[in-house]
Coordinates of C-alpha atoms and ligand atoms in Angstrom, one line a residue:
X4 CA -5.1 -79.6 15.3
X5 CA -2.9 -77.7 18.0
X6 CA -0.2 -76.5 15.6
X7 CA -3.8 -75.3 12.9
X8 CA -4.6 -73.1 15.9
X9 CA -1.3 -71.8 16.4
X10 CA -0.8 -71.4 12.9
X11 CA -4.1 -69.3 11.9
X12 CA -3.5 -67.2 14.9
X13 CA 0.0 -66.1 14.0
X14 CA -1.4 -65.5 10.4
X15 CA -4.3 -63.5 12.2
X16 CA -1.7 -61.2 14.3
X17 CA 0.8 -60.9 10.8
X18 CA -2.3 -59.6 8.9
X19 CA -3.2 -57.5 11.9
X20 CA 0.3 -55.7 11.9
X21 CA 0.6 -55.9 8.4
X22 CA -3.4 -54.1 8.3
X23 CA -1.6 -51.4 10.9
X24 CA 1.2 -50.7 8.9
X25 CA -0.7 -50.1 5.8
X26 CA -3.0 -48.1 7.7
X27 CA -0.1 -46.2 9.0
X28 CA 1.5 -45.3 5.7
X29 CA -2.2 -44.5 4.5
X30 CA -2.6 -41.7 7.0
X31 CA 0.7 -40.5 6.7
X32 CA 0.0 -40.5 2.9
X33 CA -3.1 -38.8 3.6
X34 CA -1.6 -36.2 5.6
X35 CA 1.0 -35.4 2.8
X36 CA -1.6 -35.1 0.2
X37 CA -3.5 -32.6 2.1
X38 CA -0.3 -30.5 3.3
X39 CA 1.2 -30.7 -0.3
X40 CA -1.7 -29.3 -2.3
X41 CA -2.0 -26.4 1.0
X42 CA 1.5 -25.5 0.2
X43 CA 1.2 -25.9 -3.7
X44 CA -1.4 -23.0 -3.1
X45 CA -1.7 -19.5 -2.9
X46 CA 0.1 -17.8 -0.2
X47 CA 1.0 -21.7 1.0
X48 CA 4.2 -20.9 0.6
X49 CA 4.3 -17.8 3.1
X50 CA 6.4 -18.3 6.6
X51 CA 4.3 -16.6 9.6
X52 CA 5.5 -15.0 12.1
X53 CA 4.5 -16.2 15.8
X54 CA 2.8 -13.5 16.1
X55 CA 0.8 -13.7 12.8
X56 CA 0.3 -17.4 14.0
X57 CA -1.2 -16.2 17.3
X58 CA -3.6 -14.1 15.0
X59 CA -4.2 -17.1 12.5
X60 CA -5.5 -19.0 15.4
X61 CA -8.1 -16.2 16.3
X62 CA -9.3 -15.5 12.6
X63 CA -8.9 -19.5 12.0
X64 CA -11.1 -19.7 15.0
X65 CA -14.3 -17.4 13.3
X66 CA -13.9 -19.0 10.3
X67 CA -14.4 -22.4 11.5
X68 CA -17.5 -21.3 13.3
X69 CA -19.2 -19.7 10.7
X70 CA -17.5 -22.3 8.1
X71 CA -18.9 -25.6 9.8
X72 CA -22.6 -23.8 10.7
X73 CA -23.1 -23.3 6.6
X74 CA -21.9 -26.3 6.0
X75 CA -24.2 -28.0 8.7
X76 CA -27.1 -25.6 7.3
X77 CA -26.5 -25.1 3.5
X78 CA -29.9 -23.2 3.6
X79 CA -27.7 -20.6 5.5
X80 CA -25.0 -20.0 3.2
X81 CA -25.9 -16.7 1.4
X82 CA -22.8 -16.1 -0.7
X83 CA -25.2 -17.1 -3.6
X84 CA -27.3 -14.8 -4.4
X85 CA -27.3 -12.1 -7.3
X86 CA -29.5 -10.1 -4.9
X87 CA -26.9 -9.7 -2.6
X88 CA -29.1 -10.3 0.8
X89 CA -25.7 -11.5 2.6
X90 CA -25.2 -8.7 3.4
X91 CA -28.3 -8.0 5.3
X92 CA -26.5 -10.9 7.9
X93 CA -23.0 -9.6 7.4
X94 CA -22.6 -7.2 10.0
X95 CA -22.7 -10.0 12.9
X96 CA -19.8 -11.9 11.4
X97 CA -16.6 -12.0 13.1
X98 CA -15.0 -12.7 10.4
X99 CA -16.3 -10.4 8.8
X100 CA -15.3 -7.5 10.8
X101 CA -11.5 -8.8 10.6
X102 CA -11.8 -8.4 6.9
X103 CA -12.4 -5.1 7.0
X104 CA -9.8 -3.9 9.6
X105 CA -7.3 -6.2 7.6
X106 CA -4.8 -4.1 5.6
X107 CA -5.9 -5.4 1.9
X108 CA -3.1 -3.4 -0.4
X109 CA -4.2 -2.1 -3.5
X110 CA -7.1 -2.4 -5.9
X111 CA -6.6 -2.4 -9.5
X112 CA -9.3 -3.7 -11.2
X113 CA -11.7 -0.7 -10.8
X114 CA -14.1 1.6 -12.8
X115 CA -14.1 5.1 -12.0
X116 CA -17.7 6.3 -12.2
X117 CA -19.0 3.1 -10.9
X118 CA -17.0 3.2 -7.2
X119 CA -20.0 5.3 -5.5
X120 CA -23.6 3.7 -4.4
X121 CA -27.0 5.0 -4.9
X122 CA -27.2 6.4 -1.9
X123 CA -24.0 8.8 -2.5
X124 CA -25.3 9.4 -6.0
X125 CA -28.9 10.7 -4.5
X126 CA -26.9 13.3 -2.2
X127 CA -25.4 14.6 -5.9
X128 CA -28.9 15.8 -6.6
X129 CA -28.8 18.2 -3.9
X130 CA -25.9 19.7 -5.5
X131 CA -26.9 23.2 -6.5
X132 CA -27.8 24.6 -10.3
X133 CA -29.1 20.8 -10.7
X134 CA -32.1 20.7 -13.5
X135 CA -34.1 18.2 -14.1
X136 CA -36.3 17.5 -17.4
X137 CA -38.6 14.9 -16.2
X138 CA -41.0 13.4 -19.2
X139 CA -43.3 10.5 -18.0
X140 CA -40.2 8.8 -16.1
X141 CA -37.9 9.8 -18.5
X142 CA -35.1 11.5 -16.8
X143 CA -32.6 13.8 -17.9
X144 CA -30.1 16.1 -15.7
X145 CA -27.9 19.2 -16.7
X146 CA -26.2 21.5 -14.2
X147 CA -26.9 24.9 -15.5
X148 CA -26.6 28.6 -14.8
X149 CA -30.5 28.9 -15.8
X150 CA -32.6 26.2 -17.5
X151 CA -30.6 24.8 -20.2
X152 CA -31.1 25.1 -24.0
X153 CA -30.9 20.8 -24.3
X154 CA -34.3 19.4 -26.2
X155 CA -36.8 18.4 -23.2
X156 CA -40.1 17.6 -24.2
X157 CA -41.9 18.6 -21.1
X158 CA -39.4 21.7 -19.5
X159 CA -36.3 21.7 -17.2
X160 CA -37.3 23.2 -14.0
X161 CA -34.4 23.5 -11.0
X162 CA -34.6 19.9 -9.1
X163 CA -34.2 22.2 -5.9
X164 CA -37.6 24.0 -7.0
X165 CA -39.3 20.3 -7.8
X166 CA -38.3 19.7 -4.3
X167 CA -40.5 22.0 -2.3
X168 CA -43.7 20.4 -2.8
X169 CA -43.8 17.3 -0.7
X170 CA -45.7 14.9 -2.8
X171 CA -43.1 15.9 -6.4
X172 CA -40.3 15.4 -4.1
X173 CA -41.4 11.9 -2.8
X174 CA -42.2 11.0 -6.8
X175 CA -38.9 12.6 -8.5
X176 CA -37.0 11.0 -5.8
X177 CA -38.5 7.6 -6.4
X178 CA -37.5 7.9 -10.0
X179 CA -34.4 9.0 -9.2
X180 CA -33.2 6.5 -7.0
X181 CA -34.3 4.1 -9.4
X182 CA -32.4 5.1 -11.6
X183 CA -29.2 4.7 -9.8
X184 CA -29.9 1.3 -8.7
X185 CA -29.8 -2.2 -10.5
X186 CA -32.7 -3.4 -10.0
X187 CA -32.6 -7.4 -9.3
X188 CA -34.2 -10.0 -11.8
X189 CA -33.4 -13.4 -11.4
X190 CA -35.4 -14.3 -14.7
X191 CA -33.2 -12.1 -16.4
X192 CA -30.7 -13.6 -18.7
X193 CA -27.0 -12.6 -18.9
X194 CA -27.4 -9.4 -22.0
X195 CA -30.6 -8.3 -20.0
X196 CA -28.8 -8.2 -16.7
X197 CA -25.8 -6.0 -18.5
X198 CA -28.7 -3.5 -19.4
X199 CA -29.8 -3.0 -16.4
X200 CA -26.3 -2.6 -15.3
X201 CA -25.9 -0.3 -18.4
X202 CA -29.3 1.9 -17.2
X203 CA -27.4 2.5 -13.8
X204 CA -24.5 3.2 -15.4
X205 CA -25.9 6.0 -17.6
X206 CA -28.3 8.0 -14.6
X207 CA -24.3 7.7 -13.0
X208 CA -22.9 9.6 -16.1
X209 CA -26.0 12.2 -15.9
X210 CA -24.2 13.8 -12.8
X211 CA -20.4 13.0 -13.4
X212 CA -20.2 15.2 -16.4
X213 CA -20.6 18.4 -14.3
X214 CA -16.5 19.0 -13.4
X215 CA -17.5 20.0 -9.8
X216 CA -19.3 17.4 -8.8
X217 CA -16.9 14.9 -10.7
X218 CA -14.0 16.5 -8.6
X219 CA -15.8 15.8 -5.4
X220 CA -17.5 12.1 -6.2
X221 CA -13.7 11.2 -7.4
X222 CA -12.3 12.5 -4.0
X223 CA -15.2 11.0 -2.1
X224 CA -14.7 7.5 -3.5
X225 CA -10.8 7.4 -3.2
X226 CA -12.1 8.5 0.4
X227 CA -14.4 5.2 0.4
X228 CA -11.5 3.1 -0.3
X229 CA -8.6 4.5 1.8
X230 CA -11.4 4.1 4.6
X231 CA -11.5 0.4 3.7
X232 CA -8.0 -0.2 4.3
X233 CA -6.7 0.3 0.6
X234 CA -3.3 2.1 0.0
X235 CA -3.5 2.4 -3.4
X236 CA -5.7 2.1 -6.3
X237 CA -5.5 2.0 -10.2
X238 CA -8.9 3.2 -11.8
X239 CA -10.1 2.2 -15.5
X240 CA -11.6 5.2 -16.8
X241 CA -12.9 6.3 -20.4
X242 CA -12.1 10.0 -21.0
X243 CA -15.1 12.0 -21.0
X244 CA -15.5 15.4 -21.8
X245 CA -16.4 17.4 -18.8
X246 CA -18.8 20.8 -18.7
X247 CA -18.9 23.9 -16.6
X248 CA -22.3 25.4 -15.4
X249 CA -21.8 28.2 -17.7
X250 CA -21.6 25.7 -20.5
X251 CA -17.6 25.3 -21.0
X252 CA -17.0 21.8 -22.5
X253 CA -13.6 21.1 -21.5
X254 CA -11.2 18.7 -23.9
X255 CA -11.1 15.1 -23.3
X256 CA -8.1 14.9 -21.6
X257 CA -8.8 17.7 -19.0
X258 CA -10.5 14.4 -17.1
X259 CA -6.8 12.9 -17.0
X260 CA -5.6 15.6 -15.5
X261 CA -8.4 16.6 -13.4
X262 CA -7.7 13.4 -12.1
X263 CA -4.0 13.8 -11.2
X264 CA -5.0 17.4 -10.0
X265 CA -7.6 15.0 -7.0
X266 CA -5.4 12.1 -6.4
X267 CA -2.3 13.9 -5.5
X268 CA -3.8 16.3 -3.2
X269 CA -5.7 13.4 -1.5
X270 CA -2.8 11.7 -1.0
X271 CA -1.0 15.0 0.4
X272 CA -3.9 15.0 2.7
X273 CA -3.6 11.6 3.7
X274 CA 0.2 10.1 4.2
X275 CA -0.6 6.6 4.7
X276 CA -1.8 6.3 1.1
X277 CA 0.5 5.5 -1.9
X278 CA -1.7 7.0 -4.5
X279 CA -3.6 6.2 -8.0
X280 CA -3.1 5.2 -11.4
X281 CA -5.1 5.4 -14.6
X282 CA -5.7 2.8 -17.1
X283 CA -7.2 4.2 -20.1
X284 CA -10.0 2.6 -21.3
X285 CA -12.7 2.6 -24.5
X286 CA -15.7 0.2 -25.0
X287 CA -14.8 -2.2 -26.9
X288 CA -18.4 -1.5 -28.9
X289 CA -16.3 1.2 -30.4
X290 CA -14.8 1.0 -34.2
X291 CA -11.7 0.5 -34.7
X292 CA -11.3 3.9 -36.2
X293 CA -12.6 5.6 -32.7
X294 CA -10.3 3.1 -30.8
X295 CA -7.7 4.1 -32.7
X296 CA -8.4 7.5 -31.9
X297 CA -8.6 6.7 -28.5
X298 CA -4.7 4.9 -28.1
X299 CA -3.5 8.2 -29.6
X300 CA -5.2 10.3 -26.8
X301 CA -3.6 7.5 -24.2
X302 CA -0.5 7.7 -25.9
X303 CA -0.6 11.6 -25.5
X304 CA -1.6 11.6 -22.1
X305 CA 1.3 9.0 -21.3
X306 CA 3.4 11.4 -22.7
X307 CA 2.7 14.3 -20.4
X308 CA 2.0 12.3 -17.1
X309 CA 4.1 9.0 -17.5
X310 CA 4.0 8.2 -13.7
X311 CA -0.3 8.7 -13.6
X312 CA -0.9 6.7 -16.4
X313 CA -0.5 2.8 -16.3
X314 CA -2.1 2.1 -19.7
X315 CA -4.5 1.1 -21.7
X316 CA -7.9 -1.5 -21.9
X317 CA -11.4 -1.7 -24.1
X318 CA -14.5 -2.2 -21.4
X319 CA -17.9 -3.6 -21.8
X320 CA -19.2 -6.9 -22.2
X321 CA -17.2 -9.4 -24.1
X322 CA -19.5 -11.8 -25.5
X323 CA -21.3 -8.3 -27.6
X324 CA -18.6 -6.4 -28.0
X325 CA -15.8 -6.5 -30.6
X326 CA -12.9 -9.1 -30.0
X327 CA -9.3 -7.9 -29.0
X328 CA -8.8 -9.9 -32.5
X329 CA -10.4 -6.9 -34.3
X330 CA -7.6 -4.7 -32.6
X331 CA -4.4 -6.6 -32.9
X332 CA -3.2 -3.9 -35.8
X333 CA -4.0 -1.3 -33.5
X334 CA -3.0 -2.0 -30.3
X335 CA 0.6 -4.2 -31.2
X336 CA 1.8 -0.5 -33.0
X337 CA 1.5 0.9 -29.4
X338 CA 2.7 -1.3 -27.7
X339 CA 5.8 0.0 -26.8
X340 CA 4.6 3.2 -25.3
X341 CA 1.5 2.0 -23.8
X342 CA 1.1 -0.8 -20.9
X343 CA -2.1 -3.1 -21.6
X344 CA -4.1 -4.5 -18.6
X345 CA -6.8 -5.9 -21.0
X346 CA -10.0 -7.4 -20.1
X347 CA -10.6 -11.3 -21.1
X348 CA -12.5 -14.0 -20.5
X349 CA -15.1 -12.4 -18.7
X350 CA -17.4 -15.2 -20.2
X351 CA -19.5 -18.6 -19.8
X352 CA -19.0 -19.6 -23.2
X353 CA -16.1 -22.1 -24.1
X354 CA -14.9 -21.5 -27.4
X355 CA -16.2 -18.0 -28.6
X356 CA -14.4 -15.0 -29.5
X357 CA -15.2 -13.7 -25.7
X358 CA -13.9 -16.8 -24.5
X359 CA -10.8 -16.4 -26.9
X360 CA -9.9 -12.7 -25.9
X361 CA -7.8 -14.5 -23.6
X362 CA -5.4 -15.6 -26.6
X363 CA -5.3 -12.2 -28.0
X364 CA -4.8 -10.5 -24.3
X365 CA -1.7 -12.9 -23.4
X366 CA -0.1 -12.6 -27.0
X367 CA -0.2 -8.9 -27.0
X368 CA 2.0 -9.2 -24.2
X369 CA -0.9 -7.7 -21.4
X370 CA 0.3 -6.9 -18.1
X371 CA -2.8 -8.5 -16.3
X372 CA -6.1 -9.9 -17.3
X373 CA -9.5 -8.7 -16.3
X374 CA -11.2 -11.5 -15.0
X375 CA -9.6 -14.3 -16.5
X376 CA -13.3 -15.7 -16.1
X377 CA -12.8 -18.3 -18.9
X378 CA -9.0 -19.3 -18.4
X379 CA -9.5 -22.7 -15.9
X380 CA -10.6 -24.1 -19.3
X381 CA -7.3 -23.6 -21.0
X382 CA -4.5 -25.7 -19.2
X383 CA -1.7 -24.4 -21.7
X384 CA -2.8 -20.5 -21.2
X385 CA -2.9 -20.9 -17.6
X386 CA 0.6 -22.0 -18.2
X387 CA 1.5 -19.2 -20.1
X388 CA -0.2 -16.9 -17.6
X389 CA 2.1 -18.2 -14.6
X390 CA 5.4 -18.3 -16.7
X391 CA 5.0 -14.6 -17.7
X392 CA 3.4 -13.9 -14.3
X393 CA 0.3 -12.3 -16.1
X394 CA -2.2 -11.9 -12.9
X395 CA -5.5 -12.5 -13.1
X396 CA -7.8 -9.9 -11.7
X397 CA -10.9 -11.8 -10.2
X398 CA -14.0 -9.5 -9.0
X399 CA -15.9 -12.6 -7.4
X400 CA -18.8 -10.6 -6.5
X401 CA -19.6 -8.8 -10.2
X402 CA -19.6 -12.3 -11.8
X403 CA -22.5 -12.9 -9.6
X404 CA -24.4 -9.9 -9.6
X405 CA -23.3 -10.1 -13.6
X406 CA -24.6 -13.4 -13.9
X407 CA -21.5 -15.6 -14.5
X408 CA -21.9 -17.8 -11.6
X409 CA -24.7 -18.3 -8.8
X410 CA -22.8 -20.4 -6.4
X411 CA -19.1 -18.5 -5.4
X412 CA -18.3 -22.3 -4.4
X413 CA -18.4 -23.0 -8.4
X414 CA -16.2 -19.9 -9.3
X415 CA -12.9 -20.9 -11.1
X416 CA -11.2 -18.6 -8.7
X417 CA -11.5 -21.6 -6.5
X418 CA -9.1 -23.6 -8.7
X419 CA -6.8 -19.9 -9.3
X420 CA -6.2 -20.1 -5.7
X421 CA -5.1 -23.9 -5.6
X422 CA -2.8 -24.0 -8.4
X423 CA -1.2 -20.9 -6.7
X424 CA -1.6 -19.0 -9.8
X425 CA -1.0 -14.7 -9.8
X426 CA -4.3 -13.5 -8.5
X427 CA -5.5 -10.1 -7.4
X428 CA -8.6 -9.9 -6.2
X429 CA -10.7 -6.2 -7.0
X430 CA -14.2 -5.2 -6.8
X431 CA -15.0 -3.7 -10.2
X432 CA -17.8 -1.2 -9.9
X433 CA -18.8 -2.1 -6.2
X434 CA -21.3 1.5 -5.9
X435 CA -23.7 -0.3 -8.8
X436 CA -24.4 -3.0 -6.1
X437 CA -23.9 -1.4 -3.1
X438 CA -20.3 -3.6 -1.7
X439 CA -17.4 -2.1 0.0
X440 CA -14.7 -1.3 -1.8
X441 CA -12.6 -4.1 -1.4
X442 CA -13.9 -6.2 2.0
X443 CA -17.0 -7.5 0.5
X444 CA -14.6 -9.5 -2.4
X445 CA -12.4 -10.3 0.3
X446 CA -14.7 -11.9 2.6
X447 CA -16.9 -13.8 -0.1
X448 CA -13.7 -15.2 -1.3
X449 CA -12.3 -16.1 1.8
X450 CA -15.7 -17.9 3.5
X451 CA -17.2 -18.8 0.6
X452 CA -14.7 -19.6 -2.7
X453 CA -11.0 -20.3 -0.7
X454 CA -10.5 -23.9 0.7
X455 CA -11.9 -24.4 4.4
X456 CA -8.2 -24.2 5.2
X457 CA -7.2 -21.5 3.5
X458 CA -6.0 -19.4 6.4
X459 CA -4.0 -15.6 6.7
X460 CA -1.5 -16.5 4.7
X461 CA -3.8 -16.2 1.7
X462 CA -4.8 -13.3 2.4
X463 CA -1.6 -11.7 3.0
X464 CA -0.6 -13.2 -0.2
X465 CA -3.4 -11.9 -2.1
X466 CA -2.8 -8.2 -0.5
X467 CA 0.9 -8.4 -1.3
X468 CA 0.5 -9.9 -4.7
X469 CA -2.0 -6.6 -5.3
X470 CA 1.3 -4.5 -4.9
X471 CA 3.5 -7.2 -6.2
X472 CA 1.5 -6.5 -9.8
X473 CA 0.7 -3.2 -9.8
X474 CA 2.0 -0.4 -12.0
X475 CA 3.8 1.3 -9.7
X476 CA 8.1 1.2 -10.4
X477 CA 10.1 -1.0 -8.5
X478 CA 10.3 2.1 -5.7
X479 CA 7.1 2.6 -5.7
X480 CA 6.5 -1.3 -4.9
X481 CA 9.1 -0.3 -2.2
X482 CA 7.2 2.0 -0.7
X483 CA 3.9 0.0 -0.8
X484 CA 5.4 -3.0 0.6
X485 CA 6.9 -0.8 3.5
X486 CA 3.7 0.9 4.4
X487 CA 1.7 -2.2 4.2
X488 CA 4.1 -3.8 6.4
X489 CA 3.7 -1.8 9.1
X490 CA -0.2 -1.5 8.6
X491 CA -0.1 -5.3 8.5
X492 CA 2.1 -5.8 11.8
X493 CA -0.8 -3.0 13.6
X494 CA -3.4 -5.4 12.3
X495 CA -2.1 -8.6 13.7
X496 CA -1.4 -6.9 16.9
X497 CA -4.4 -5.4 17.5
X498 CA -6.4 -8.7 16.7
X499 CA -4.1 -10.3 19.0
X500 CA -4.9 -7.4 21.5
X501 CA -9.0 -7.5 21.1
X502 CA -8.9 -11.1 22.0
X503 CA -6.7 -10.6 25.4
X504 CA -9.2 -7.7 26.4
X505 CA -12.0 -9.4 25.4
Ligands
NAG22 C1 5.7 -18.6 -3.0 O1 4.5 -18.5 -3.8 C2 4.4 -17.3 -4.5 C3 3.2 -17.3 -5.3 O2 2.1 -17.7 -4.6 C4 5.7 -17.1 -5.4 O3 5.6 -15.8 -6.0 C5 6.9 -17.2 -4.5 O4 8.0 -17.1 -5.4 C6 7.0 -18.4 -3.7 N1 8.1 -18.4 -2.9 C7 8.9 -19.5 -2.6 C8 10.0 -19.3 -1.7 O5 8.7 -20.5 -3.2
NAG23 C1 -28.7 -16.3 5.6 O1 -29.9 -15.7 5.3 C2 -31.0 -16.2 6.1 C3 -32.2 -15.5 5.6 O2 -32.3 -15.5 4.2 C4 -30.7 -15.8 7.6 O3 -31.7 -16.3 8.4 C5 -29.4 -16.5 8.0 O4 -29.1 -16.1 9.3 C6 -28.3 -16.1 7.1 N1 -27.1 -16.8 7.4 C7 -25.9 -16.3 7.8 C8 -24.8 -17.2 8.2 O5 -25.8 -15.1 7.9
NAG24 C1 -17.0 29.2 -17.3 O1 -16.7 28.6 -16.0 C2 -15.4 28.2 -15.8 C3 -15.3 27.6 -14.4 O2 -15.9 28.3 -13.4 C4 -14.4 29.4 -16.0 O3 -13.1 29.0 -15.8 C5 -14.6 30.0 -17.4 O4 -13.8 31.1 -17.5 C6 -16.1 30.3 -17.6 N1 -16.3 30.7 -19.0 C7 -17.0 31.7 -19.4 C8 -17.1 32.0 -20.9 O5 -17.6 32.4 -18.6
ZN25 ZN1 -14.2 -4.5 -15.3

């Protein structure tokens, strides 16, 4: 009976340790786990300095805060919502405010007339020689010496004139601003919310044909994004043909240059900024004889300002417009002289030609993909995408407002980051719903899409894989990397200093 008690006890204190030991190697395998797929990720990689880690701890800090509340209060996470009401909350977040003093490199995934809000687009109309031919809502604009010979079926009258009366100000400004804005629907499904989009996009156009006022909303919105902490940008833009108030139509590629003419003397002006590049683009709507047409004028213009143009891309929703398939003829005989940074993926659907641009981009040898919506569904394309270090431009906040996804916590960008695969993040045409030009993405993504841990060392990595994949030559990457250096190293100290003088 003795040696029973003895016995069973002994077994009781051999399972015990044994119980410990597994527990033991359980945690530790736990621990790796966790620490292997952080490193495995983006930026995972990155060694900090102590004084970046003294900064980590404050930004870590915030996050967790405003992290663990949401997740305690789902009801109060507002990264969901196509009507954008976050940011009615933002401005109280700590985190936040960090995002936009952070130093966030370039941004090249952007649309040129699209960069500006409504509000900046109503201060156009005050522009002088503005007329206005307003027939029962329908709006139509023309800067003009005196009223312009264009068909209106009511009459142009001077929108300054319009203005006097009180009451016709109030009512052309409603319209107006209307017209700028995209107006929010949830019913809407995904080709009526690009119409809308399309509607704001067009009252846009309305003003940014008149070459003065183009010159300035181009120099304003570079302005918009240097003040956001951006040192360099690459703009998609189609080339429209530009008019003089005494009704000069300039060539298409006067807008090129026109460009060039803005973007050099803004950086003159402004030495911390590295400068801009163009990507050609044509909607994708377009025939192939007119795209054709198109690569020659981008082939032209490459000619004459190799350094300002990066390349080429077709715009426009996917799922309606013409696959790349339709322009493999076309676009492989440029190749050579002409970079492409196509758009692909940009889609829901699994399968379709929209969903399948994604073939067509990486074969045609693009130099990054727009979106990239669509690629977590194909394991071997992501593969291809990280061996020929094709990034993917994500714009998480357009694929909400443009109906791809509801909940950022569901965007793929979420598995992009964990398999450490090239990302840039952009902001697309952030004016049309009102975002920063680059914070707004960079805070959504980082509270909202990023792992809990996901700490500074993503975002540096995302800000230095920006320049890392940009168009700019190896010096010019240089030169980036330098000044964002230094801008990074002023950041870090000076959120190490606001928390000591707190
Ligand atoms: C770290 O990861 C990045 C991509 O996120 C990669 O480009 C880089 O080569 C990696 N560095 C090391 C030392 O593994
Ligand atoms: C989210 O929005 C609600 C109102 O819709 C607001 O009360 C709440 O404070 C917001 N949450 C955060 C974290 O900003
Ligand atoms: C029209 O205006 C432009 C720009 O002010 C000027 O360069 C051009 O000479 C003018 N053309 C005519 C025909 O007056
Ligand atoms: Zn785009």
């Amino acid at each position: 009976m003795y040696t029973v008690l003895v016995l069973s006890a002994l077994c009781v204190l051999v399972v015990q340790a044994q119980l410990e030991g597994a527990l033991d190697s359980y945690y530790k395998e736990r621990e790796s786990m966790i620490e292997d797929e952080l490193a495995a990720s983006l930026g995972g990689n990155l060694t900090l300095s102590s004084r970046e880690i003294s900064a980590n701890r404050i930004l870590m800090r915030e996050k967790y805060k405003e992290f663990d509340f949401a997740f305690q209060n789902p009801s109060h996470f507002n990264f969901s919502r196509l009507d954008m009401t976050y940011r009615n909350h933002i401005g109280k977040s700590p985190v936040y405010s960090i995002m936009k003093r952070m130093p966030k490199g370039a941004a090249l995934h952007v649309h040129s007339s699209l960069m500006m809000d409504a509000e900046y687009m109503m201060q156009l109309t005050y522009e002088d020689d503005l007329y206005v031919c307003n027939s029962y809502g329908k709006m139509k604009l023309q800067f003009a010496d005196g009223p312009p010979a264009l068909p209106c079926p009511t009459s142009w009258r001077l929108l300054s004139e319009v203005r006097k009366e009180p009451a016709d100000k109030e009512r052309i400004d409603n319209i107006l601003s209307k017209e700028f804005k995209m107006d929010y629907n949830a019913e809407d499904d995904i080709n009526k919310v690009w119409d809308r989009f399309q509607k704001a996009f067009r009252a846009t156009k309305m003003l940014l044909l008149y070459r003065p006022v183009r010159e300035k909303f181009f120099y304003d919105a570079l302005k918009k994004f240097y003040d956001d902490n951006i040192l360099y940008i690459e703009i998609r833009s189609g080339l429209d043909e530009l008019y003089e108030k005494n009704g000069t139509v300039h060539d298409k590629l006067y807008l090129a240059r026109m460009y060039q003419k803005v973007a050099s003397k803004f950086a003159s002006e402004h030495p911390d900024f590295i400068g801009v590049k163009t990507i050609l683009s044509v909607a994708r709507k377009y025939n192939i004889k007119q795209v054709r047409d198109s690569l020659s004028d981008a082939v032209k213009l490459k000619e004459e300002m190799p350094d300002f143009i990066a390349g080429f891309d077709l715009v426009g929703q996917e799922d309606l417009g013409r696959p790349l398939a339709d322009f493999i003829p076309a676009l492989m005989e440029v190749k050579d002289k002409l970079d492409l940074y196509l758009h692909a993926g940009e889609t829901n659907w699994f399968g379709t030609s929209s969903d399948e641009n994604i073939v067509d981009a990486i074969l045609l040898g693009t130099k990054r993909i727009g979106h990239g919506y669509a690629l977590i569904k194909h394991p071997i394309l992501m593969d291809a995408v990280r061996k020929r270090e094709i990034a993917i431009e994500v714009n998480v906040i357009s694929n909400v407002v443009l109906n791809l996804v509801e909940d950022v916590r569901n965007h793929p960008l979420a598995s992009y980051l964990a398999l450490g695969l090239p990302v840039v993040l952009s902001s697309d045409d952030p004016g049309v719903w009102s975002a920063d030009a680059l914070s707004d993405d960079f805070y959504v993504t980082f509270m909202g899409v990023a792992s809990r841990r996901a700490d500074i060392r993503t975002l540096k990595q995302l800000a230095l894989n920006s320049i890392r994949y940009s168009a700019l030559s190896d010096a010019g990457k240089s030169d980036a990397l330098r000044l964002f250096n230094e801008k990074w190293d002023k950041f870090v100290d000076d959120l190490i200093e606001s928390e000591t003088t707190q």
